[in-house]
Amino acid sequence: MKRTRLTAAVATAITLAFALAACGNGDDSANVPAPTDTVPADPTADPDPDPGPAPEGATITMWVAGNDTPQELRDWLIAEFAAQNPGSTLVIEEQGWGDLVPQLITALPDAANTPDVVEIGNTQTPTFTPVGAFREISPELFAELGGSDLLPSFVEIGTYDGRIYALPYYFGSRYMFFRSDIWGEAGLSVPTTLGEFTESAIALTTATQSGFAIGGQDWRNGISWIFAHGGNLATVEGTTWTSTLSDPNTIAGLEAWQELFLGASNLPVTDRDVAYWDFLNDGTDDTPPLAATIMAPGWARWSIGHLDENGNRDGMADEDTFDIFALPGVDGGIAPVFAGGSNLAISAQSQHPELAENLLRIIFSEDYQRMLGENGLGPANANYTDSMGDSKFARTMIETAQASRLTPAAPGWAAIEAAFVYEELFQAIAEGGDVAAIAAEFDARLTPMLNGN
């Protein structure tokens, strides 16, 4: 019950904050735009109107989340923005991921203190789009910034009631990292189906080594087994969301994950967000690895490998010891995995929306998109994924991202994450409970929460 009250409090705080902002303005047009289909076209209007004078010089602020955006890219954005917008200045401020949602709840409704452009986690985006927190991205601007070449799933999660409010910033994807030496010594090759992977992982498990190291609460990796079996976390009809854990396909995925956890992972049922890469590395010459396989985002590569002379890992340079593969599907191919990454949005309360849009034009330019790829962040525009290179790491990341899925674009999703409900769900399954009964119990909890109740 305590977690349910927390969820309700988060949802209520978000809704109330933006409702009060609208009342305080005396005009809610900045928060809830008028439906576009109620405005008739003017047949006498100039089809290519003069855009008018450039926006006056001002300072705008962009919030980035965490340290994913390298300082080199931040410096480039600041310099390029100043060059393209004479007299204006871009200030970039970093917000911690753990504090991001509370900070946004406080800042976005406040016209005097709102950031103009914000980075937000893709799963957090649907919490803010229905309440008028973000400025609508017009169809014309959307097309200019990349349109259909932008990651469809990230665009979808930033869309509400047919309108786009948030665009993809960068994507990440997760895949399997494994000890090729351990697999090879056991006579095992890269699996081609999900069932083969489970069999191999269980066969590689000992009292001191996990065939597949995964924490019992790790739903972000675990939901890939749901997707692989054709299941979903939720469905929507109109604007009403329903949790679908009890769907037979979802049950099959959860049961497959339970079998894998119980048979192949030595990690506690309470573990989540674990630095799994540490389990692949040798502690010393006399210490064996604690896992034969892990699942992690692509950037984990740089935390895996042998130590160099500076005490850093060599990024899996030793292919005889370390390697990767995409999580295979039930019948082969690549299984859908949960996509990582961020979205970008313009605050509805921004006092300089034209400059904010200009910043988006710079971010979605070929130069910056390629800089993202060169720094290991999947560019939002599919035309520039070649900037990530042609290594097996880049190819696997792109392939798994193309097959990836996101969490439901439900208004209550961020509050569900804040309440750790899926952590509880996966722990109950990891403890060996009856999956169908657990699914029914959590469906009853999650359905109202998905709808912000």
PDB file of C-alpha atoms in Angstrom, residues 38-40 58 77 86 125 130 135 160 205 244 283 295 431 441 445 450 452:
ATOM      1  CA  THR A  38     -10.231  22.760 -35.632  1.00  0.00           C
ATOM      2  CA  VAL A  39      -8.230  25.488 -37.385  1.00  0.00           C
ATOM      3  CA  PRO A  40      -9.315  25.829 -41.031  1.00  0.00           C
ATOM      4  CA  ALA A  58      18.913  35.621 -25.395  1.00  0.00           C
ATOM      5  CA  LEU A  77      26.803  22.553 -29.156  1.00  0.00           C
ATOM      6  CA  PRO A  86      24.575  35.703 -32.986  1.00  0.00           C
ATOM      7  CA  THR A 125       8.459  10.855 -21.410  1.00  0.00           C
ATOM      8  CA  PRO A 130      -0.384  14.396 -21.501  1.00  0.00           C
ATOM      9  CA  ARG A 135       5.765  22.303 -26.644  1.00  0.00           C
ATOM     10  CA  TYR A 160       0.264  11.958 -27.332  1.00  0.00           C
ATOM     11  CA  THR A 205      26.544 -22.950 -14.053  1.00  0.00           C
ATOM     12  CA  THR A 244      -1.366  -7.759 -19.828  1.00  0.00           C
ATOM     13  CA  GLY A 283      40.063 -10.564 -10.455  1.00  0.00           C
ATOM     14  CA  MET A 295      23.429  -9.001 -20.655  1.00  0.00           C
ATOM     15  CA  GLU A 431      11.712 -16.729  -5.825  1.00  0.00           C
ATOM     16  CA  GLU A 441      -1.954 -10.171  -8.821  1.00  0.00           C
ATOM     17  CA  ARG A 445      -2.135  -3.458  -9.252  1.00  0.00           C
ATOM     18  CA  LEU A 450      -0.794   2.773 -15.808  1.00  0.00           C
ATOM     19  CA  GLY A 452      -2.265   7.501 -13.374  1.00  0.00           C
TER      20      GLY A 452
END
